[in-house]
CSV table of C-alpha atoms and ligand atoms in Angstrom, one decimal:
chain,number,residue,atom,x,y,z
W,1,MET,CA,128.0,-32.0,29.5
W,2,LYS,CA,129.8,-34.7,28.3
W,3,ARG,CA,130.0,-35.3,25.2
W,4,ILE,CA,130.7,-38.2,23.1
W,5,LEU,CA,132.5,-38.5,20.4
W,6,LEU,CA,130.4,-40.3,17.2
W,7,LYS,CA,133.5,-42.5,15.1
W,8,LYS,CA,133.6,-41.3,11.1
W,9,THR,CA,130.4,-41.3,8.5
W,10,ARG,CA,128.5,-42.9,12.0
W,11,ASP,CA,126.1,-39.5,12.5
W,12,PHE,CA,124.3,-41.0,9.6
W,13,SER,CA,121.0,-41.9,11.8
W,14,LEU,CA,121.8,-38.9,13.8
W,15,LEU,CA,121.2,-36.1,10.2
W,16,HIS,CA,118.3,-39.2,9.2
W,17,ARG,CA,116.8,-37.7,12.5
W,18,HIS,CA,116.8,-41.4,13.8
W,19,PRO,CA,117.2,-40.6,17.5
W,20,TRP,CA,119.6,-44.2,18.4
W,21,ILE,CA,123.0,-44.3,19.2
W,22,LEU,CA,124.2,-48.0,18.9
W,23,SER,CA,127.5,-48.4,21.0
W,24,GLY,CA,129.5,-49.8,18.3
W,25,ALA,CA,129.3,-45.7,16.8
W,26,ILE,CA,131.5,-44.4,19.8
W,27,ALA,CA,134.8,-42.9,19.1
W,28,SER,CA,135.1,-42.7,22.9
W,29,THR,CA,133.8,-40.7,25.4
W,30,GLU,CA,135.1,-37.4,27.9
W,31,GLY,CA,136.1,-37.8,30.9
W,32,ASP,CA,134.2,-41.3,33.4
W,33,ALA,CA,131.5,-42.4,32.1
W,34,PRO,CA,128.3,-40.6,32.4
W,35,GLU,CA,125.5,-41.8,34.9
W,36,PRO,CA,122.8,-44.0,33.4
W,37,GLY,CA,120.6,-41.8,32.4
W,38,GLU,CA,122.0,-38.5,31.7
W,39,THR,CA,122.2,-36.7,29.4
W,40,VAL,CA,124.8,-36.2,27.1
W,41,ALA,CA,125.6,-34.4,23.9
W,42,LEU,CA,126.4,-36.3,21.0
W,43,VAL,CA,129.3,-34.7,18.5
W,44,ASN,CA,130.3,-35.9,14.9
W,45,ALA,CA,133.3,-36.4,13.6
W,46,ASP,CA,134.1,-32.6,12.5
W,47,ASN,CA,132.8,-31.3,16.0
W,48,GLN,CA,129.6,-30.6,15.5
W,49,THR,CA,126.9,-30.9,18.1
W,50,LEU,CA,124.1,-32.5,16.2
W,51,ALA,CA,121.4,-34.0,19.3
W,52,LEU,CA,121.4,-34.4,23.2
W,53,GLY,CA,120.6,-37.4,24.0
W,54,ALA,CA,119.6,-39.9,27.6
W,55,TRP,CA,122.9,-42.2,28.2
W,56,SER,CA,122.1,-45.5,28.2
W,57,GLY,CA,125.4,-47.4,29.7
W,58,GLU,CA,123.9,-50.8,29.5
W,59,SER,CA,122.9,-51.0,26.6
W,60,GLN,CA,123.4,-51.8,23.1
W,61,ILE,CA,121.7,-48.5,22.4
W,62,ARG,CA,124.4,-46.5,24.1
W,63,VAL,CA,121.7,-42.6,23.1
W,64,ARG,CA,118.9,-41.6,23.1
W,65,VAL,CA,117.8,-38.8,21.2
W,66,TRP,CA,116.1,-36.0,23.5
W,67,THR,CA,116.4,-33.6,20.8
W,68,PHE,CA,118.3,-32.3,17.3
W,69,ASN,CA,118.5,-28.8,19.0
W,70,PRO,CA,121.6,-28.7,20.7
W,71,ASP,CA,120.0,-25.6,21.9
W,72,GLU,CA,117.1,-27.0,23.7
W,73,ILE,CA,118.1,-28.9,27.3
W,74,PRO,CA,115.8,-31.6,28.7
W,75,ASP,CA,114.3,-29.7,31.8
W,76,ALA,CA,111.0,-29.1,33.5
W,77,ALA,CA,109.6,-26.7,30.0
W,78,PHE,CA,111.3,-29.2,27.7
W,79,PHE,CA,109.1,-32.1,28.4
W,80,SER,CA,105.7,-29.8,29.1
W,81,ARG,CA,106.8,-29.4,25.8
W,82,ARG,CA,107.4,-32.9,24.5
W,83,VAL,CA,104.1,-34.1,26.0
W,84,SER,CA,101.6,-30.5,25.0
W,85,ALA,CA,103.4,-31.8,21.6
W,86,ALA,CA,101.8,-35.1,21.9
W,87,LEU,CA,98.3,-34.4,22.5
W,88,ASN,CA,98.4,-31.9,19.7
W,89,ALA,CA,99.3,-34.0,17.2
W,90,ARG,CA,96.2,-36.2,18.4
W,91,ARG,CA,93.6,-33.6,19.0
W,92,HIS,CA,91.8,-34.4,16.2
W,93,LEU,CA,91.6,-38.2,17.5
W,94,ASP,CA,89.4,-37.0,21.1
W,95,VAL,CA,91.8,-38.7,23.0
W,96,LEU,CA,91.2,-37.3,26.4
W,97,ALA,CA,87.3,-37.9,26.0
W,98,PRO,CA,86.0,-38.4,30.0
W,99,ASP,CA,85.0,-42.8,28.7
W,100,ALA,CA,88.2,-42.9,25.9
W,101,ALA,CA,91.6,-45.2,26.0
W,102,ALA,CA,94.1,-43.9,23.7
W,103,ARG,CA,97.6,-43.9,23.9
W,104,LEU,CA,98.7,-40.4,24.3
W,105,ILE,CA,103.1,-40.5,24.1
W,106,ASN,CA,104.4,-43.4,21.8
W,107,ALA,CA,107.5,-43.0,22.9
W,108,GLU,CA,109.9,-41.8,20.1
W,109,SER,CA,107.7,-41.0,17.9
W,110,ASP,CA,106.8,-38.6,20.4
W,111,GLY,CA,110.0,-37.1,21.0
W,112,LEU,CA,110.1,-38.9,24.3
W,113,PRO,CA,112.5,-41.8,23.9
W,114,GLY,CA,111.3,-45.0,26.9
W,115,VAL,CA,108.4,-42.9,28.0
W,116,THR,CA,104.5,-44.7,26.8
W,117,VAL,CA,101.7,-43.0,28.2
W,118,ASP,CA,97.5,-44.8,28.3
W,119,HIS,CA,95.2,-43.3,28.2
W,120,TYR,CA,91.5,-45.1,30.5
W,121,ALA,CA,88.9,-43.5,31.2
W,122,GLY,CA,90.5,-40.4,33.5
W,123,PHE,CA,93.3,-42.9,34.8
W,124,LEU,CA,96.5,-42.6,33.3
W,125,VAL,CA,99.4,-46.0,32.4
W,126,ALA,CA,102.7,-45.1,32.2
W,127,GLN,CA,105.5,-46.8,31.5
W,128,PHE,CA,109.5,-45.5,32.4
W,129,THR,CA,111.6,-48.0,30.7
W,130,THR,CA,115.0,-47.0,29.5
W,131,ALA,CA,117.5,-45.5,31.9
W,132,GLY,CA,117.0,-41.6,30.7
W,133,ALA,CA,113.1,-42.1,30.4
W,134,HIS,CA,113.8,-43.1,34.3
W,135,ARG,CA,115.7,-40.2,35.1
W,136,PHE,CA,113.2,-37.7,34.0
W,137,LYS,CA,110.2,-40.0,35.8
W,138,PRO,CA,109.5,-36.5,37.9
W,139,LEU,CA,109.5,-34.2,35.4
W,140,ILE,CA,107.5,-36.1,33.4
W,141,THR,CA,105.0,-36.8,35.2
W,142,ALA,CA,104.9,-33.4,36.3
W,143,ALA,CA,103.7,-32.4,32.4
W,144,LEU,CA,101.0,-35.1,32.4
W,145,ARG,CA,99.2,-33.5,35.0
W,146,GLU,CA,99.7,-29.6,33.7
W,147,HIS,CA,98.1,-31.3,30.7
W,148,ILE,CA,96.2,-33.6,31.6
W,149,PRO,CA,93.4,-33.7,34.0
W,150,CYS,CA,93.5,-37.2,35.0
W,151,ARG,CA,92.1,-38.5,38.8
W,152,GLY,CA,95.7,-41.0,38.5
W,153,ILE,CA,98.1,-42.1,36.8
W,154,TYR,CA,99.8,-45.0,37.9
W,155,GLU,CA,102.8,-46.4,36.7
W,156,ARG,CA,103.5,-50.2,34.6
W,157,SER,CA,107.1,-49.7,34.4
W,158,ASP,CA,107.6,-53.9,33.5
W,159,VAL,CA,108.4,-54.6,30.6
W,160,ALA,CA,111.1,-57.3,29.3
W,161,THR,CA,113.2,-55.2,27.7
W,162,MET,CA,113.8,-52.9,30.5
W,163,THR,CA,116.8,-55.2,31.6
W,164,TYR,CA,118.9,-54.2,29.2
W,165,GLU,CA,118.3,-50.4,31.1
W,166,GLY,CA,120.2,-52.0,34.1
W,167,LEU,CA,116.6,-51.4,35.4
W,168,ALA,CA,114.7,-53.2,37.7
W,169,PRO,CA,110.6,-53.2,37.6
W,170,GLN,CA,108.6,-50.6,38.5
W,171,CYS,CA,104.7,-50.4,39.9
W,172,GLY,CA,102.8,-48.1,41.8
W,173,VAL,CA,100.7,-45.8,41.9
W,174,LEU,CA,102.7,-41.8,40.8
W,175,HIS,CA,100.0,-39.3,41.4
W,176,GLY,CA,96.1,-38.9,42.1
W,177,GLU,CA,94.3,-42.7,43.3
W,178,THR,CA,94.8,-46.2,42.4
W,179,PRO,CA,92.9,-47.3,39.1
W,180,PRO,CA,89.9,-49.7,40.2
W,181,TYR,CA,90.4,-53.5,39.7
W,182,ALA,CA,88.6,-52.6,36.1
W,183,ILE,CA,88.3,-49.2,34.6
W,184,GLU,CA,85.6,-49.8,31.9
W,185,ILE,CA,86.6,-47.4,28.5
W,186,ARG,CA,84.4,-47.0,25.5
W,187,GLU,CA,85.4,-48.0,21.7
W,188,ASP,CA,83.9,-46.9,18.9
W,189,ASN,CA,80.7,-48.7,20.1
W,190,ARG,CA,82.6,-51.3,22.2
W,191,ARG,CA,83.2,-51.2,25.8
W,192,TYR,CA,85.8,-52.9,27.6
W,193,LEU,CA,86.5,-53.4,31.4
W,194,VAL,CA,90.5,-53.0,31.6
W,195,ASP,CA,92.6,-54.5,35.0
W,196,VAL,CA,96.0,-51.6,34.6
W,197,ILE,CA,97.4,-52.9,37.7
W,198,ARG,CA,97.5,-56.8,36.3
W,199,GLY,CA,96.6,-56.8,32.5
W,200,HIS,CA,99.4,-57.4,29.6
W,201,LYS,CA,101.5,-54.3,28.9
W,202,THR,CA,99.1,-51.1,29.8
W,203,GLY,CA,96.0,-53.5,30.3
W,204,PHE,CA,94.7,-53.1,27.0
W,205,TYR,CA,96.5,-54.4,23.1
W,206,LEU,CA,94.9,-50.1,22.6
W,207,ASP,CA,97.1,-50.5,18.8
W,208,GLN,CA,94.0,-52.9,17.0
W,209,ARG,CA,91.5,-50.3,17.9
W,210,ALA,CA,91.0,-49.5,13.9
W,211,ASN,CA,91.1,-53.1,13.2
W,212,ARG,CA,88.2,-53.9,15.4
W,213,GLN,CA,85.9,-51.9,14.4
W,214,LEU,CA,87.3,-52.8,10.9
W,215,LEU,CA,87.0,-56.7,11.7
W,216,SER,CA,83.0,-56.2,12.9
W,217,ARG,CA,81.9,-54.9,9.4
W,218,PHE,CA,82.8,-58.5,7.9
W,219,THR,CA,80.9,-60.6,10.5
W,220,ARG,CA,77.4,-60.2,10.4
W,221,ASP,CA,76.1,-64.1,11.0
W,222,ALA,CA,79.2,-65.6,11.2
W,223,ASP,CA,80.9,-68.0,13.0
W,224,VAL,CA,83.9,-66.3,14.4
W,225,LEU,CA,87.3,-67.7,15.7
W,226,ASN,CA,88.7,-65.3,17.8
W,227,ALA,CA,93.0,-67.0,18.2
W,228,PHE,CA,94.7,-65.3,20.9
W,229,SER,CA,91.4,-63.4,22.5
W,230,TYR,CA,93.2,-61.8,25.3
W,231,THR,CA,90.4,-59.9,27.0
W,232,GLY,CA,87.4,-60.1,24.4
W,233,GLY,CA,88.8,-57.5,22.0
W,234,PHE,CA,88.3,-58.5,18.6
W,235,GLY,CA,85.8,-61.4,19.4
W,236,ILE,CA,83.0,-58.6,21.7
W,237,ALA,CA,83.3,-56.5,18.1
W,238,ALA,CA,82.6,-59.4,15.9
W,239,ALA,CA,80.3,-60.2,17.6
W,240,LEU,CA,78.2,-56.4,17.7
W,241,GLY,CA,78.6,-56.8,13.4
W,242,GLY,CA,76.3,-59.5,14.0
W,243,ALA,CA,78.0,-62.2,14.4
W,244,ARG,CA,76.3,-65.8,15.4
W,245,HIS,CA,78.6,-67.3,17.5
W,246,VAL,CA,82.0,-66.3,18.6
W,247,THR,CA,84.7,-69.3,19.9
W,248,HIS,CA,87.7,-67.2,21.9
W,249,VAL,CA,90.8,-68.7,22.8
W,250,ASP,CA,93.5,-67.5,25.5
W,251,LEU,CA,96.2,-69.3,26.7
W,252,SER,CA,94.9,-66.4,30.4
W,253,ALA,CA,92.3,-67.8,32.3
W,254,ASP,CA,92.3,-64.5,34.1
W,255,ALA,CA,92.0,-62.6,30.2
W,256,LEU,CA,89.0,-64.9,29.3
W,257,ARG,CA,87.7,-63.7,33.1
W,258,LEU,CA,87.4,-60.1,31.6
W,259,ALA,CA,86.1,-61.7,28.7
W,260,GLN,CA,83.6,-62.7,29.8
W,261,ARG,CA,82.2,-59.7,32.1
W,262,ASN,CA,83.0,-57.5,28.6
W,263,ILE,CA,80.4,-60.0,27.1
W,264,ALA,CA,78.2,-59.3,29.8
W,265,LEU,CA,78.9,-56.0,29.5
W,266,ASN,CA,77.8,-55.2,25.9
W,267,ASN,CA,74.6,-57.2,26.1
W,268,LEU,CA,75.5,-59.8,24.1
W,269,SER,CA,74.2,-62.6,25.2
W,270,ALA,CA,76.7,-65.9,27.0
W,271,ASP,CA,75.1,-68.6,24.7
W,272,ALA,CA,76.5,-67.0,21.5
W,273,HIS,CA,80.6,-67.3,23.5
W,274,THR,CA,82.4,-70.2,23.8
W,275,LEU,CA,85.8,-69.1,25.9
W,276,THR,CA,88.2,-71.9,25.5
W,277,GLU,CA,91.6,-71.8,27.6
W,278,GLY,CA,94.7,-73.3,25.8
W,279,ASN,CA,96.9,-73.4,23.5
W,280,VAL,CA,96.2,-71.7,19.8
W,281,PHE,CA,98.3,-74.4,18.4
W,282,GLU,CA,96.4,-77.0,19.5
W,283,VAL,CA,92.9,-75.7,19.6
W,284,LEU,CA,93.3,-75.2,16.2
W,285,ARG,CA,95.2,-78.9,15.4
W,286,ALA,CA,92.1,-80.4,17.6
W,287,CYS,CA,89.8,-78.6,14.7
W,288,ARG,CA,90.5,-79.8,12.3
W,289,ASP,CA,90.6,-83.7,13.5
W,290,SER,CA,87.1,-82.6,14.0
W,291,ARG,CA,86.5,-81.0,11.5
W,292,LYS,CA,85.1,-78.5,13.0
W,293,THR,CA,85.6,-74.8,9.9
W,294,PHE,CA,84.8,-70.8,10.6
W,295,ASP,CA,83.8,-68.3,8.7
W,296,VAL,CA,85.5,-65.3,9.8
W,297,ILE,CA,89.4,-66.4,12.0
W,298,ILE,CA,91.2,-64.1,13.5
W,299,LEU,CA,95.1,-64.5,14.5
W,300,ASP,CA,96.0,-61.6,16.7
W,301,PRO,CA,99.2,-63.6,18.8
W,302,PRO,CA,102.0,-62.0,20.9
W,303,LYS,CA,105.3,-60.9,19.7
W,304,PHE,CA,107.2,-64.5,17.9
W,305,ALA,CA,110.5,-62.9,17.2
W,306,ASP,CA,112.3,-60.6,19.6
W,307,SER,CA,115.8,-60.9,17.9
W,308,ARG,CA,116.8,-61.8,14.5
W,309,ALA,CA,118.4,-65.2,16.0
W,310,ALA,CA,114.4,-65.9,16.5
W,311,LEU,CA,113.3,-64.7,13.2
W,312,MET,CA,112.8,-67.8,11.1
W,313,LYS,CA,111.6,-70.0,13.8
W,314,ALA,CA,108.4,-66.8,14.5
W,315,SER,CA,108.1,-67.1,10.6
W,316,ARG,CA,107.5,-71.0,10.7
W,317,GLY,CA,105.3,-70.1,13.3
W,318,TYR,CA,103.1,-67.3,12.0
W,319,LYS,CA,102.9,-69.5,8.2
W,320,ASP,CA,102.2,-72.5,11.2
W,321,ILE,CA,99.6,-70.7,12.7
W,322,ALA,CA,97.7,-69.1,9.6
W,323,LEU,CA,98.4,-72.3,7.1
W,324,LEU,CA,96.0,-74.3,9.6
W,325,ALA,CA,94.0,-71.0,9.6
W,326,LEU,CA,93.4,-71.5,6.4
W,327,LYS,CA,92.4,-74.8,6.5
W,328,LEU,CA,89.3,-74.0,8.8
W,329,LEU,CA,87.6,-71.5,6.7
W,330,ARG,CA,84.8,-72.1,4.7
W,331,PRO,CA,84.5,-71.2,1.6
W,332,GLY,CA,83.8,-67.0,1.1
W,333,GLY,CA,85.6,-66.8,4.6
W,334,ILE,CA,87.3,-63.8,6.0
W,335,LEU,CA,91.4,-64.1,7.8
W,336,ALA,CA,92.7,-62.1,9.6
W,337,THR,CA,95.8,-62.0,10.5
W,338,PHE,CA,98.3,-59.7,12.9
W,339,SER,CA,102.1,-60.1,14.4
W,340,CYS,CA,103.1,-57.8,16.4
W,341,SER,CA,107.2,-58.7,15.4
W,342,GLY,CA,108.6,-55.3,14.7
W,343,LEU,CA,111.6,-57.4,12.9
W,344,VAL,CA,109.3,-58.9,10.5
W,345,ASP,CA,107.6,-56.3,8.5
W,346,ALA,CA,105.0,-55.8,6.0
W,347,GLY,CA,106.8,-57.0,3.0
W,348,LEU,CA,107.8,-60.5,5.3
W,349,PHE,CA,104.5,-60.8,6.5
W,350,ARG,CA,102.7,-61.0,3.4
W,351,LYS,CA,105.3,-63.4,2.0
W,352,ILE,CA,104.5,-65.2,5.0
W,353,THR,CA,101.0,-64.9,4.9
W,354,ALA,CA,101.3,-66.2,0.7
W,355,GLY,CA,102.9,-69.7,1.8
W,356,ALA,CA,100.6,-71.0,3.7
W,357,ALA,CA,98.0,-69.9,0.9
W,358,LEU,CA,100.0,-72.3,-1.3
W,359,ASP,CA,100.2,-74.9,1.2
W,360,ALA,CA,96.8,-74.8,1.9
W,361,ASN,CA,95.9,-74.8,-1.7
W,362,ARG,CA,93.5,-71.7,-0.9
W,363,ASP,CA,93.3,-67.9,-3.6
W,364,VAL,CA,93.7,-65.8,-0.9
W,365,ARG,CA,93.5,-61.6,-2.3
W,366,VAL,CA,93.7,-58.9,0.8
W,367,LEU,CA,91.0,-56.3,1.7
W,368,HIS,CA,92.8,-54.1,3.4
W,369,HIS,CA,96.8,-54.6,4.8
W,370,LEU,CA,96.4,-53.3,8.3
W,371,THR,CA,98.2,-51.4,11.0
W,372,ALA,CA,98.5,-49.6,14.2
W,373,ALA,CA,95.9,-47.4,15.5
W,374,PRO,CA,95.9,-43.2,14.5
W,375,ASP,CA,97.2,-42.5,18.4
W,376,HIS,CA,100.1,-44.7,17.5
W,377,LEU,CA,101.1,-42.4,15.7
W,378,THR,CA,104.6,-43.3,14.0
W,379,SER,CA,107.7,-41.3,13.0
W,380,LEU,CA,108.8,-41.7,9.8
W,381,ALA,CA,112.2,-41.5,11.1
W,382,PHE,CA,111.6,-44.2,13.1
W,383,PRO,CA,111.1,-47.6,11.9
W,384,GLU,CA,111.5,-49.6,14.5
W,385,GLY,CA,108.6,-48.2,16.0
W,386,ASP,CA,105.6,-48.8,13.0
W,387,TYR,CA,105.7,-52.6,14.3
W,388,LEU,CA,102.0,-54.3,14.2
W,389,LYS,CA,101.0,-55.2,10.5
W,390,GLY,CA,98.3,-57.7,9.4
W,391,LEU,CA,95.8,-59.1,6.4
W,392,LEU,CA,92.6,-58.7,6.0
W,393,CYS,CA,91.9,-61.5,3.9
W,394,ALA,CA,89.4,-62.6,1.6
W,395,VAL,CA,89.6,-66.5,0.9
W,396,GLN,CA,88.1,-69.2,-1.5
Y,1,LIG,N1,93.9,-59.7,19.8
Y,1,LIG,C1,92.9,-59.3,21.0
Y,1,LIG,C2,95.3,-59.2,22.2
Y,1,LIG,C3,95.6,-60.5,21.8
Y,1,LIG,S1,97.4,-60.1,22.6
Y,1,LIG,C4,92.9,-58.0,21.7
Y,1,LIG,O1,92.4,-57.3,20.7
Y,1,LIG,O2,93.1,-57.5,22.8
Y,1,LIG,C5,97.9,-62.1,23.0
Y,1,LIG,C6,97.5,-62.5,23.5
Y,1,LIG,O3,98.2,-64.2,23.2
Y,1,LIG,C7,97.6,-62.5,24.7
Y,1,LIG,O4,95.8,-62.6,25.2
Y,1,LIG,C8,97.9,-63.8,25.8
Y,1,LIG,O5,97.7,-64.7,26.7
Y,1,LIG,C9,97.6,-64.9,23.6
Y,1,LIG,N2,98.6,-66.5,24.3
Y,1,LIG,C10,100.2,-65.8,23.9
Y,1,LIG,N3,100.2,-67.2,23.8
Y,1,LIG,C11,99.3,-68.1,23.2
Y,1,LIG,C12,99.0,-69.6,23.1
Y,1,LIG,N4,100.1,-70.3,22.3
Y,1,LIG,N5,97.5,-70.0,22.6
Y,1,LIG,C13,96.5,-69.4,23.4
Y,1,LIG,N6,97.1,-68.0,23.9
Y,1,LIG,C14,97.8,-67.0,23.4
């Protein structure tokens, strides 16, 4: 195995069990450059081997750690142990129930960088987004089959960050049946159809599950605006919680078509739902201009900040929509606002929302600090995994 020698003091992250080595931390590599995804040994300036990881020659994140035990070679038995440990960590969460939808493997936080696996009612949807994950795809797929009874495993390795790894998008059946156009899943008392082949991510925003459930307690008789609705997630939770009317807004006509079917699937009246294909920024301004108001507004936008350079603009975006939404809320209203940008941490997001409250001249109190659902467990050593944050606020 090739040895990667780290600069003095640059073993700091490994000593804290953080699983990334950036290109700037490397003093030298022994022999020829490793192949993409090849397993390498990470050696500090005192000649101690601290970890084994996967080489990503094209990425700034040059090595991702598989194991901090230098004797634990990543082989079939290793991946089998990792998958088993991931399932064990979720054993109280009912993640494998026949109609459940849940994250089974959460990349770095489950000791499997670049590997995401979600379960949708008997089908697994997997993403292999790094050179190491790609190289070991057959062993990881075999480990999934060994531990998780399923009708099929479908690959959705089509995320933008793969270009940093020099990987081309790859989608298709890895095992078993092709998933149907719409898989029906259950979340608490809600049912949703999920298109795992064409939908966003692996098909559904599973990370918001607990937040959808929580929101439904705040929507009795409410007029609700579900901004960035996707396939209706929060809006259906709101309706089941007794909302009078829900307006769903999304740019994607496909997502809204599925939202319409999801409304019917939950035996909700179509008359109580308005589906608006449009840009949330424009729809919020139009509501302001026509003096339309709501009791509950959900803001669950896509990731605004992709890089540090984009952070200022992203912060303005989060503030703009929060400000517009606060102006549309009736006194006593509820705002649920989220950011899934890892670069915007919970402290900054709170400040952004506070700034919006000040400008809107509204008194805003936090009822709940929100995060991703527990099946998206995050390693304490890997703060980057803690990307989703939200605030459920009472607004006067
Ligand atoms: N709340 C949803 C997930 C939202 S994901 C759920 O619980 O399932 C973000 C959504 O925002 C995507 O569906 C995307 O199509 C939509 N979107 C992105 N930019 C938008 C914009 N400017 N206006 C309206 N929708 C937008």
